Coordinates of C-alpha atoms and ligand atoms in Angstrom, one line a residue:
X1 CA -37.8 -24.7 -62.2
X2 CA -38.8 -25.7 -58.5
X3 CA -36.8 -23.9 -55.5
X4 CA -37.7 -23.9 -52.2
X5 CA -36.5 -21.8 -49.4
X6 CA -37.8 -21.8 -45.1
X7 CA -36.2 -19.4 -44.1
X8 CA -34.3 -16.1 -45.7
X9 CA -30.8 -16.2 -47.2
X10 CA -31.8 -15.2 -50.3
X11 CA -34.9 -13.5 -48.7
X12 CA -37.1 -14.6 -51.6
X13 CA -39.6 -11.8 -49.8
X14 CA -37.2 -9.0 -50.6
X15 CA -36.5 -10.2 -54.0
X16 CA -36.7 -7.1 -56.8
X17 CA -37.7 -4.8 -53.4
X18 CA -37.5 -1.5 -54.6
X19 CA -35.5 0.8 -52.4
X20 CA -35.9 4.4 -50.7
X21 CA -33.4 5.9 -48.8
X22 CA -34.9 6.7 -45.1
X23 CA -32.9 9.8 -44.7
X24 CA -34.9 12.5 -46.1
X25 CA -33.4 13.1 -50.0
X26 CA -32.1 16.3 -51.0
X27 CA -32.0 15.8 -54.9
X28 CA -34.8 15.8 -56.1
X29 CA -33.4 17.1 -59.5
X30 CA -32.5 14.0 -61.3
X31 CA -33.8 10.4 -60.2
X32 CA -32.8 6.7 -59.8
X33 CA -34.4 3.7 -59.1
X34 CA -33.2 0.7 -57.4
X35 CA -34.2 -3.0 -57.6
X36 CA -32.1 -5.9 -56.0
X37 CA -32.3 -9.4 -56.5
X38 CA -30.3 -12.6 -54.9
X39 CA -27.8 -12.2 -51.8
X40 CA -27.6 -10.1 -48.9
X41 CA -24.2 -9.3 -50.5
X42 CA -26.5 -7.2 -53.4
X43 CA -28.6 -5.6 -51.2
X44 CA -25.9 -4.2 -49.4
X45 CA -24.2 -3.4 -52.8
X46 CA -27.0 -1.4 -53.8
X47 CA -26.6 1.0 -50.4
X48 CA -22.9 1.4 -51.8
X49 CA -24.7 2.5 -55.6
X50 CA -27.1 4.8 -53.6
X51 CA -24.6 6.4 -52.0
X52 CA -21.9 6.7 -55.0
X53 CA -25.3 8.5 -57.0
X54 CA -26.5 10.3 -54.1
X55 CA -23.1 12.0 -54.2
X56 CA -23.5 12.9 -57.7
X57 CA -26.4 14.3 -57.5
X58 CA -29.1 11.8 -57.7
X59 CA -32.4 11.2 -55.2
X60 CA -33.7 7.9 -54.7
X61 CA -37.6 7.5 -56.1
X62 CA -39.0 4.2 -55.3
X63 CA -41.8 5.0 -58.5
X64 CA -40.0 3.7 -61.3
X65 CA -42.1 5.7 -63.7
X66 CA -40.9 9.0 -62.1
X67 CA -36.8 8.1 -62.6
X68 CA -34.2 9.2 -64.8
X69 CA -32.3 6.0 -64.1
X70 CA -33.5 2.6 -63.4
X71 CA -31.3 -0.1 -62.1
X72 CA -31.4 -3.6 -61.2
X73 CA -28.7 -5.3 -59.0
X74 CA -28.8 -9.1 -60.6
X75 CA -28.0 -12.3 -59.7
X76 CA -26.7 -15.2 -61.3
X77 CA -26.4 -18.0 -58.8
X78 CA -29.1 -20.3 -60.3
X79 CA -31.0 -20.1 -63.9
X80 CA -34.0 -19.1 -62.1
X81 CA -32.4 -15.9 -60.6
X82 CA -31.3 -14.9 -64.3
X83 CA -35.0 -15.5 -65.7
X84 CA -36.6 -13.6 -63.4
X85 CA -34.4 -10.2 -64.7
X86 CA -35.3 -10.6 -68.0
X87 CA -38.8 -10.9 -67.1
X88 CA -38.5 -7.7 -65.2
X89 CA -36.4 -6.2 -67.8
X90 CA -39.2 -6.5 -70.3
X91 CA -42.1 -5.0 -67.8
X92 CA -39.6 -2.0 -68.1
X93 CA -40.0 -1.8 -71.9
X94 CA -42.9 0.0 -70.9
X95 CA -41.5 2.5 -69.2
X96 CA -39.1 3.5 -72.0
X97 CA -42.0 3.8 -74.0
X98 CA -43.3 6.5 -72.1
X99 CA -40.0 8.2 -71.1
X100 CA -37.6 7.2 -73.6
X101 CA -34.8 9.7 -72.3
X102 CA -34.8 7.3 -69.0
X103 CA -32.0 5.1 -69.0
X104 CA -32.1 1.6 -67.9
X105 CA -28.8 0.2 -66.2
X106 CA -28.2 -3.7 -65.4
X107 CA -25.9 -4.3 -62.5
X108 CA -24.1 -7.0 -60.3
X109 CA -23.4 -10.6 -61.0
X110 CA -25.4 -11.2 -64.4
X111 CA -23.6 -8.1 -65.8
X112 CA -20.1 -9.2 -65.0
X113 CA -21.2 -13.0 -66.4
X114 CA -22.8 -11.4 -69.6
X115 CA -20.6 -8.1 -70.2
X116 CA -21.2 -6.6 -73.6
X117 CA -23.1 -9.7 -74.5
X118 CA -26.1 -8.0 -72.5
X119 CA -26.4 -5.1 -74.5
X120 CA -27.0 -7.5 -77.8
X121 CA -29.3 -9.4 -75.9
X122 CA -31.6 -6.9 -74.2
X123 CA -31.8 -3.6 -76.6
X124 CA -33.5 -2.1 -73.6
X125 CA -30.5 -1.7 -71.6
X126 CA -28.2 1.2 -71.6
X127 CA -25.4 0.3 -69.3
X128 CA -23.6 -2.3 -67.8
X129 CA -21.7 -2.5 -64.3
X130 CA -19.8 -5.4 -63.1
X131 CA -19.7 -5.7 -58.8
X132 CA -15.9 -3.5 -58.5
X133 CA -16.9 -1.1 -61.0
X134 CA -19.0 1.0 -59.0
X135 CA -16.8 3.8 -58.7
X136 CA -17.7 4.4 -62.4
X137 CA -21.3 4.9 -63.0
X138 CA -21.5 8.5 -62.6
X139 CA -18.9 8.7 -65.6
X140 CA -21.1 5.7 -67.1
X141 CA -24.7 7.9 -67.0
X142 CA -22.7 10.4 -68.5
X143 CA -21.9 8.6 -71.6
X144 CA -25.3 6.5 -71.6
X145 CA -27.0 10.2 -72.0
X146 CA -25.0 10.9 -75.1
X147 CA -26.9 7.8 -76.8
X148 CA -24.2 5.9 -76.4
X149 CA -24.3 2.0 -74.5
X150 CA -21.8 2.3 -71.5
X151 CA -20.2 -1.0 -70.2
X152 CA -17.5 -1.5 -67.2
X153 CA -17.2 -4.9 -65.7
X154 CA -13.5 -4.9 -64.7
X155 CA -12.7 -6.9 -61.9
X156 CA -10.5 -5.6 -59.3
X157 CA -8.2 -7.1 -56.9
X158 CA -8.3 -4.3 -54.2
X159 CA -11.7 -2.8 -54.6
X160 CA -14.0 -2.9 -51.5
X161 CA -15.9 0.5 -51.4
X162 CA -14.2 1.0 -47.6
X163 CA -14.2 4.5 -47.9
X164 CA -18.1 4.6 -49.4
X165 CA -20.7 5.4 -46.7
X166 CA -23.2 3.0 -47.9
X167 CA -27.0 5.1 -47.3
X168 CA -29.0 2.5 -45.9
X169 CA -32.3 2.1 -48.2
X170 CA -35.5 0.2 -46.5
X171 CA -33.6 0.1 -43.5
X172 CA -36.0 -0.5 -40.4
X173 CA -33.2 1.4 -38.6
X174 CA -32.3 -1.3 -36.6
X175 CA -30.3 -3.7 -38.4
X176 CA -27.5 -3.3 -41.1
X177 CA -25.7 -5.4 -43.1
X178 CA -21.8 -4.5 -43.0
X179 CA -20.1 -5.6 -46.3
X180 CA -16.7 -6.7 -44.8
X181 CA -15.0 -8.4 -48.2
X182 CA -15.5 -9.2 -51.8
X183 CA -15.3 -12.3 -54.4
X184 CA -14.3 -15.6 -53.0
X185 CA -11.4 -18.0 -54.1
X186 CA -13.0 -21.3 -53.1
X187 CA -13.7 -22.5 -56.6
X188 CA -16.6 -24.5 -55.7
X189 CA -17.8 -26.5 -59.0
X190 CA -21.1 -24.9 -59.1
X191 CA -20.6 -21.7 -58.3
X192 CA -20.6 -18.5 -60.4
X193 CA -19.7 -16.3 -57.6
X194 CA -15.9 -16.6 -58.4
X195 CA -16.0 -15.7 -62.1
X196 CA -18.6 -12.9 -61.3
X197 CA -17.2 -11.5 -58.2
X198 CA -13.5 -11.8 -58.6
X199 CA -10.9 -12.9 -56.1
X200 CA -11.0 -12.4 -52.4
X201 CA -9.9 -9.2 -50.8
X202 CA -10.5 -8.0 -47.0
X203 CA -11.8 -4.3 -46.5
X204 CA -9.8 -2.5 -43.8
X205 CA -10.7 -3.4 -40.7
X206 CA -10.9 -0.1 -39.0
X207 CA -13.3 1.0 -41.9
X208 CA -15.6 -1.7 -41.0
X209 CA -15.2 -0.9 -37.1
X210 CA -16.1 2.6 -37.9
X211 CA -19.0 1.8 -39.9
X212 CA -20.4 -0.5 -36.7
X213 CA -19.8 2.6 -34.7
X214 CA -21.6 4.8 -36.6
X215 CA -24.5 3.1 -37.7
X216 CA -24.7 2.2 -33.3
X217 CA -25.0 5.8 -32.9
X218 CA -27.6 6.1 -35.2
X219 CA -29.4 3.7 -33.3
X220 CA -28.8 0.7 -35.1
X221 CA -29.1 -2.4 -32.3
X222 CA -27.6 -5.0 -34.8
X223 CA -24.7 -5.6 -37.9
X224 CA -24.7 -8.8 -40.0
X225 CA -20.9 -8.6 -41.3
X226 CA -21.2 -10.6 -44.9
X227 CA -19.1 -11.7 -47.1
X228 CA -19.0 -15.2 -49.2
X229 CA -16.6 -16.6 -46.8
X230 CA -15.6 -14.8 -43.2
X231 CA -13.5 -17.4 -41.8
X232 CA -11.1 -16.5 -44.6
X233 CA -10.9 -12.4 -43.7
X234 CA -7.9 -11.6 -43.5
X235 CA -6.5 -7.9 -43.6
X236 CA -3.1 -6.2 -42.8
X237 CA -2.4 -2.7 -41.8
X238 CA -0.6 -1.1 -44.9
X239 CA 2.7 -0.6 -42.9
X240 CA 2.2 -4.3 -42.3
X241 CA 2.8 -4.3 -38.2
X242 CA -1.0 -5.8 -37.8
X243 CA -2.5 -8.7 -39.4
X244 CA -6.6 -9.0 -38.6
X245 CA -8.2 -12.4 -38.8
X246 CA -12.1 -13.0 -39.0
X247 CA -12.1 -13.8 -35.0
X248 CA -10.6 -11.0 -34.3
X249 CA -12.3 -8.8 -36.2
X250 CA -15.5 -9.6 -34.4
X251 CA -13.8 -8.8 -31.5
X252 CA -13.1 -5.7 -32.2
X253 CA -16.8 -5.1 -33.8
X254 CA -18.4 -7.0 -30.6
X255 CA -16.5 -4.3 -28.1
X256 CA -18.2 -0.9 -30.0
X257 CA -21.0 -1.6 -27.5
X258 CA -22.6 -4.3 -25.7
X259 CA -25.8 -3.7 -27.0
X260 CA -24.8 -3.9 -30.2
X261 CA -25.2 -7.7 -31.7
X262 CA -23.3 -8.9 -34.2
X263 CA -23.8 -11.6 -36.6
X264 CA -21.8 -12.7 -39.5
X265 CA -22.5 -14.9 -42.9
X266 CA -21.4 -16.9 -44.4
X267 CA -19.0 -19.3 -42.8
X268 CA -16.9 -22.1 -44.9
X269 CA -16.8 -25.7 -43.1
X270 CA -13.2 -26.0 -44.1
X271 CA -12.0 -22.6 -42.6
X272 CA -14.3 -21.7 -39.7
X273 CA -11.7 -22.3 -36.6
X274 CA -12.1 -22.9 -33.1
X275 CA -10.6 -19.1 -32.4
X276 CA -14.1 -17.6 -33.8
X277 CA -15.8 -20.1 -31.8
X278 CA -14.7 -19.3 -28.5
X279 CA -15.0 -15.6 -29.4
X280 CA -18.6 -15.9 -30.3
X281 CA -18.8 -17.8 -26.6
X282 CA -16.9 -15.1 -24.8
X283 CA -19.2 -11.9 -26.1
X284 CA -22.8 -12.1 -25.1
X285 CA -23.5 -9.5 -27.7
X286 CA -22.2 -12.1 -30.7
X287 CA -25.6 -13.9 -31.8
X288 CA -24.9 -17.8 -31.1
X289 CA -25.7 -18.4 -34.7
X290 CA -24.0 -19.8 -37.4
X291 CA -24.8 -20.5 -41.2
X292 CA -22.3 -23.3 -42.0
X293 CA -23.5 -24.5 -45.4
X294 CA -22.7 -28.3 -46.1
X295 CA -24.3 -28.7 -49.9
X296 CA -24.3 -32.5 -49.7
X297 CA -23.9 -35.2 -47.2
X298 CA -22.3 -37.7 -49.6
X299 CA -18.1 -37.7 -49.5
X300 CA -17.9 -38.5 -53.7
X301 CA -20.6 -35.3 -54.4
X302 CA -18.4 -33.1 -51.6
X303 CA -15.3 -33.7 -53.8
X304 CA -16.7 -33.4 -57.3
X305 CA -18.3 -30.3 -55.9
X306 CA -14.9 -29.2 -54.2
X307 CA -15.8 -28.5 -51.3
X308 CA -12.3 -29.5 -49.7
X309 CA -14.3 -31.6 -46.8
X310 CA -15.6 -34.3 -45.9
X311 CA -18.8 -35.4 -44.2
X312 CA -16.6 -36.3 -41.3
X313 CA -15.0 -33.3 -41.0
X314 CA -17.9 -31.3 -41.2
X315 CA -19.8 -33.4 -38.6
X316 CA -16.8 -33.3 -36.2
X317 CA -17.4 -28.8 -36.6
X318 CA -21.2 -29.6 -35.6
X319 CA -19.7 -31.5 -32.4
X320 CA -17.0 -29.0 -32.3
X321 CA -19.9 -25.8 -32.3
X322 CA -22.5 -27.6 -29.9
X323 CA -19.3 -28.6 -27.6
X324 CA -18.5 -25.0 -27.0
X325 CA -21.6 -23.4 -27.6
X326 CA -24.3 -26.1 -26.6
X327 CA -27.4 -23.3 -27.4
X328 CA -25.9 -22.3 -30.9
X329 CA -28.6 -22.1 -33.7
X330 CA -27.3 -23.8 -36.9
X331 CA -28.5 -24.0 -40.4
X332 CA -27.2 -25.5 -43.9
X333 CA -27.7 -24.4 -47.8
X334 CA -28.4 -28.0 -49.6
X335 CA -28.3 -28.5 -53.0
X336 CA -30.3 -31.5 -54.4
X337 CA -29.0 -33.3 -57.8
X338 CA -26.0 -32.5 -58.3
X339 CA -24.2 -33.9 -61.4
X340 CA -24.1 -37.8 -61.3
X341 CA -25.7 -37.7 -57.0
X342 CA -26.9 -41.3 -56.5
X343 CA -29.7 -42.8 -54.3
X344 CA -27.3 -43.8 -52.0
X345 CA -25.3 -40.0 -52.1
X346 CA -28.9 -38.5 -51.6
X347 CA -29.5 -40.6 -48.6
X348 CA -26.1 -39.5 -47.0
X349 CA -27.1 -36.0 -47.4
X350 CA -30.6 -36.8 -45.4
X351 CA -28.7 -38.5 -42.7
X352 CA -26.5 -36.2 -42.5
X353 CA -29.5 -33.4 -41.8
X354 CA -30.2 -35.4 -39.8
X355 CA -27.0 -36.0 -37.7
X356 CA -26.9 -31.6 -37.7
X357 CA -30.5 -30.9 -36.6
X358 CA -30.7 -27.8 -38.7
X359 CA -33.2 -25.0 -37.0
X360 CA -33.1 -24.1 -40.9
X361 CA -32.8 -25.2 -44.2
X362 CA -32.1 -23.4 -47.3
X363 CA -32.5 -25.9 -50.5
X364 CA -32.2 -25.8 -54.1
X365 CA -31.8 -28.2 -57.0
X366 CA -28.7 -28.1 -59.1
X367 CA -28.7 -25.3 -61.9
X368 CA -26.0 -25.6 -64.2
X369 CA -24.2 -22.6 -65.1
X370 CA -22.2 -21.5 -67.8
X371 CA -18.7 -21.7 -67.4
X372 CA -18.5 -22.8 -64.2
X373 CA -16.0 -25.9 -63.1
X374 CA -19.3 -28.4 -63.0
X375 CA -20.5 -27.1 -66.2
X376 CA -16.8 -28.0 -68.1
X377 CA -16.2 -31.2 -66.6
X378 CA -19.9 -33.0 -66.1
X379 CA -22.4 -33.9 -67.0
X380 CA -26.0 -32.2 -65.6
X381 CA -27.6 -35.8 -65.4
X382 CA -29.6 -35.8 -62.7
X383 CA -33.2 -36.0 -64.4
X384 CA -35.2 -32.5 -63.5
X385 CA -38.4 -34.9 -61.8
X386 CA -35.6 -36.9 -59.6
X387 CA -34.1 -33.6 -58.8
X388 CA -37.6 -32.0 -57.8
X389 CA -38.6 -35.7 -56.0
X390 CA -35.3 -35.7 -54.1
X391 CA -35.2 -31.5 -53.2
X392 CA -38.8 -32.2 -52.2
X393 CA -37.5 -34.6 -49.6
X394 CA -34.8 -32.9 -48.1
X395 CA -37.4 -30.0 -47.8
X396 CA -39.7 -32.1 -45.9
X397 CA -36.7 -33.9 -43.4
X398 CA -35.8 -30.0 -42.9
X399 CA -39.3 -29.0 -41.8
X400 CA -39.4 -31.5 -39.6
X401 CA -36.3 -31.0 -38.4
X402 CA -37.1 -26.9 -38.0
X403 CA -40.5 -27.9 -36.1
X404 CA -38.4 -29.7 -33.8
X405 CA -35.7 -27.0 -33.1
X406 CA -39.0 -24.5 -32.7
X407 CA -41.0 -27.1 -30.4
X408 CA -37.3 -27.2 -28.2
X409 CA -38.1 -23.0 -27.3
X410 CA -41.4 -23.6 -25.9
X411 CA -41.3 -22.5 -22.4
X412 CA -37.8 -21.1 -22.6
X413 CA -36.8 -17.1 -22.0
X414 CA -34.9 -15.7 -24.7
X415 CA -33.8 -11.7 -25.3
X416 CA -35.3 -10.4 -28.3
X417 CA -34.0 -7.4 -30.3
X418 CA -37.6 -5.6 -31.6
X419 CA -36.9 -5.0 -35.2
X420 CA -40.5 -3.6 -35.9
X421 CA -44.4 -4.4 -36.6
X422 CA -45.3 -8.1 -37.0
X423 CA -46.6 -8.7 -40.5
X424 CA -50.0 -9.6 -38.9
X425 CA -50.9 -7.0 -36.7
X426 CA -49.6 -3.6 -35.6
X427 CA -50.4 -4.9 -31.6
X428 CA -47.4 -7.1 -31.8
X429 CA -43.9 -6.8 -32.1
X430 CA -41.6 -9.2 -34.2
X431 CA -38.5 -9.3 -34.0
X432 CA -35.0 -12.1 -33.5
X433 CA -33.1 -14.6 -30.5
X434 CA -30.1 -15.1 -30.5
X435 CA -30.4 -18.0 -32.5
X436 CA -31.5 -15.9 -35.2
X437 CA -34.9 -16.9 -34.7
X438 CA -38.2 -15.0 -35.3
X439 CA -40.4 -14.2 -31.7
X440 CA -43.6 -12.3 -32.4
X441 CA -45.1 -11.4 -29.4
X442 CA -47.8 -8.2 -27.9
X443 CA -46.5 -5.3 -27.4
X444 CA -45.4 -4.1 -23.9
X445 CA -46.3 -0.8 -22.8
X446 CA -43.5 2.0 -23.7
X447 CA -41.6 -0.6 -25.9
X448 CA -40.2 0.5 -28.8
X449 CA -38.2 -1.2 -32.0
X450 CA -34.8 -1.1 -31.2
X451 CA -35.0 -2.2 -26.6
X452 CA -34.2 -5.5 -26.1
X453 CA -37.2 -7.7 -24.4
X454 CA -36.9 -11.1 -22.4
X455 CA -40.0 -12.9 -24.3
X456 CA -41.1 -16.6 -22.5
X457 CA -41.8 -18.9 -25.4
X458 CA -45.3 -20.0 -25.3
X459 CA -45.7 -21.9 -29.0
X460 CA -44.1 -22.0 -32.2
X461 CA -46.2 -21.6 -35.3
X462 CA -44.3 -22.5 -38.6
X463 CA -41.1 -21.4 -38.2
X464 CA -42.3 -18.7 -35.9
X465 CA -42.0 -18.8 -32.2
X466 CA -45.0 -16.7 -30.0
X467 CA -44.3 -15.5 -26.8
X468 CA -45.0 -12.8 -24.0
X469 CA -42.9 -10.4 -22.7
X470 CA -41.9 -11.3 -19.2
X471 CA -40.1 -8.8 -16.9
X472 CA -39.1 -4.8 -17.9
X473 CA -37.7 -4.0 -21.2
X474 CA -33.8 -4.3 -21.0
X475 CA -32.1 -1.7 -22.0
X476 CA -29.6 -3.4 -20.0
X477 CA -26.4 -4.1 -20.6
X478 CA -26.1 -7.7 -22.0
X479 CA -22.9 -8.5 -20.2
X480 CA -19.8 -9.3 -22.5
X481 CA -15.9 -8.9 -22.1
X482 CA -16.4 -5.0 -23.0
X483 CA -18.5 -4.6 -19.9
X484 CA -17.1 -6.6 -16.9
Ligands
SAM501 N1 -20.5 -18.5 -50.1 C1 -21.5 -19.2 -49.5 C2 -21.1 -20.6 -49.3 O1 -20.1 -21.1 -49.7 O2 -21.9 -21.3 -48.7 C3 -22.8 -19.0 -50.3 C4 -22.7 -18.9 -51.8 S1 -24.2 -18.9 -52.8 C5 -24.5 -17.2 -52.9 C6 -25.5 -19.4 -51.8 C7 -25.9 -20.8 -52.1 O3 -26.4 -21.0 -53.4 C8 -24.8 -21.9 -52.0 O4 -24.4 -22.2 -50.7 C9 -25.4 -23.0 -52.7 O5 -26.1 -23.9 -51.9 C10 -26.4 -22.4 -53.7 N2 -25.9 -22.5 -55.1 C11 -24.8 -22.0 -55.6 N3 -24.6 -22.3 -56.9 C12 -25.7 -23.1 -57.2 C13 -26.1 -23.8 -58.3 N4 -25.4 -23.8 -59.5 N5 -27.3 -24.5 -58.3 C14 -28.0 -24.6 -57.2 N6 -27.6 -23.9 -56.0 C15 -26.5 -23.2 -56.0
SF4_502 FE1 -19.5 -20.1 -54.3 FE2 -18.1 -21.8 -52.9 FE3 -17.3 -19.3 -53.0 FE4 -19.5 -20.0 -51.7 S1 -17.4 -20.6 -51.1 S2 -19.3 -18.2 -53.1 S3 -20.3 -21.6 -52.9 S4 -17.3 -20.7 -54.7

């Protein structure tokens, strides 16, 4: 299977990272290991696990060989993601070999799809957690040590962790990911996410503004509020006086400090209203970026796929997004051959690209998967060389399409928040615009990861911009509502 990606939704870099807390560990008594694979939704899963087993008395190792428990948070969103666990599940037959009393513990999204079915599968594996059952893997060790398989993958209509401190593992201590809902009603026809992550429920708002607040004061410079569809976030107080929607939730996460940015992910064409618009314009310290995934440009695929748009519609939200924020960085998720796409629906979706000027593309060909709408009603009849030949050219338009979003920055200013290092040298820093675009530039004197930096854009290199730092480091306020 060929799958291409230019930029990171599904950071194919961090896929199967193994995680350490970066808070010093105070167990050091009993072990776990963590791996994560697919969305930012699972990494940030796994700082919910870390915490739930940090709490029971469990440090985090990142040697696998040295832990009492090794898990891996799976996906399921494409066949590929699902081959690439067992692969990694049978590199762990190793380990068992040498430390049979370990115990090996499959979580997330292919858990909840393959339940007990798992355990007959994969001999290795000791326990199974669905995404809302959590709570119960302490209990679930306990019974896995006895010699005994342990499974929980109950869904939940009310579960979101709110209460759960997640500890933040690999964390470059400057930006977080802020789970701020679950599971997703949408019912697209491809889509696994539904039947492995349950219906949609909104984590208390106040929760989620504490969390912000806290990891601020840590020193965290930047939250990425995820779920699988923002726009619909919706919560009300439990007395029922206050009802939160997704634009005002960013409000409220925008005003904990101006120098705190916020981004969000991901955004639904259908829901995404001109209220969270305008309130990313009014507060400096919201990053002008939005993910705003289309999947195909071709009205018939849109409503097989049920998407509940059409290319219209989700052209006039491009208009919509440029007409009140003209500078906003946009990007897609495309998928290529979908079941019975056409020439002609192919060409629509390349046009469309087009008519969007993506800065970034993230592309994949159609994987069926079990049990899913598509995979009950059609047929998967798009030949695999006319998938690969189209994806390939939607891949191409894209990086043409990023080259000439990146060529655009050349001699432009933009604030950058330093995240860290640059991969390439230890001289320069790397770190985001606005527009959610990477800046690598040298290092000013007394910089430091976390200050914001005005960088001049001198070129663009792949999808990396390269710049100098002009004026004094801003620790300045970047002006928003909060501040005036
Ligand atoms: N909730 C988000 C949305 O609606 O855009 C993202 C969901 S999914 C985790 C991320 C992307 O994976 C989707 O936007 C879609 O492009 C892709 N995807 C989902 N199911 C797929 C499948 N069966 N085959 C290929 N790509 C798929
Ligand atoms: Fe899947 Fe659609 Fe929900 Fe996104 S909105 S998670 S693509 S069902």
């Amino acid at each position: 299977m060929f799958e291409l990606l230019t930029e990171k939704v599904h950071d194919e870099g961090r896929q199967g990272e193994a995680f350490a807390p970066v808070i010093a560990d105070v167990h050091t008594d009993k072990k776990f290991y963590i791996e994560s694979y697919g969305c930012q939704m699972n990494f940030a899963d796994s700082e919910i696990v870390a915490s739930i087993l940090h709490d029971h008395g469990f440090g985090a190792t990142r040697n696998f060989e040295e832990a009492d428990l090794i898990l891996l948070n799976t996906c399921s969103i494409r066949e590929k993601a699902e081959q690439t666990v067992r692969k990694r599940l049978s590199d762990l037959r190793k380990v068992k070999e040498h430390n049979p009393g370990a115990l090996i513990g499959v979580l997330g999204c292919m858990a909840e799809r393959l339940k007990s079915k798992f355990l007959e599968e994969e001999k290795l594996v000791d326990i199974v957690v669905g995404p809302d059952a959590y709570r119960t893997l302490p209990a679930l060790i306990t019974e896995a040590g006895t010699g005994q398989k342990a499974v929980n993958v109950l869904l939940s209509r009310e579960e979101t962790y709110s209460d759960i401190s997640p500890i933040r593992l690999d964390s470059n201590g400057v930006t977080a990911f802020v789970s701020i809902m679950r599971g997703c009603n949408n019912m697209c026809a491809f889509c696994v996410v539904p039947f492995t992550r349950g219906r949609e429920r909104s984590r208390d708002a106040y929760s989620i503004v504490e969390e912000c607040r806290q990891l601020f004061e840590r020193g965290y410079r930047e939250v990425t509020l995820l779920g699988q569809n923002v726009d619909s976030y919706h919560w009300m107080s439990p007395d029922g006086n206050e009802t939160i929607t997704f634009a005002k939730l960013l409000e409220l996460v925008a005003k904990v400090d101006p120098l705190l940015r916020v981004r969000f992910s991901t955004s639904h064409p259908k829901d995404i209203t001109d209220e969270v618009l305008f309130t990313m314009a009014r507060y400096d310290n919201i990053c002008k970026y939005i993910h705003l995934p289309v999947q195909s440009g071709s009205n018939r695929i849109l409503q097989l796929m049920n998407r509940t748009y059409t290319r219209e519609w989700y052209m006039a939200k491009i208009d919509r997004i440029r007409e009140i924020m003209p500078d906003c960085g946009i990007s897609s998720d495309i998928i290529a051959g979908f079941c019975t796409e056409t020439e002609e629906d192919h060409m629509d979706t390349l046009r469309l690209m087009e008519f969007s000027r993506y800065d970034y593309g993230y592309m994949f060909f159609y994987s069926e998967r079990p049990g899913t709408l598509a995979a009950r009603r059609y047929t998967d009849d798009v030949p695999e060389e006319v998938k690969k030949r189209r994806l390939d050219e939607i891949v191409k338009l894209q990086r043409q399409l990023s080259h000439e979003s990146h060529m655009g920055d050349v001699g432009k200013v933009y604030q950058v928040l330093i995240e860290g290092d640059s991969k390439k040298s230890t001289n320069d820093w790397m770190g985001r615009n606005t527009q959610n675009k990477v800046v690598v530039f040298p290092k000013p004197a007394a910089s430091k990861k976390g200050d914001y930096v005005d960088v001049r854009i001198d070129v663009c290199t792949g999808g990396t911009l390269i710049g100098t730092a002009v004026g004094t480091i801003s620790s300045k306020l970047i002006l928003t509502e909060n501040s005036n």
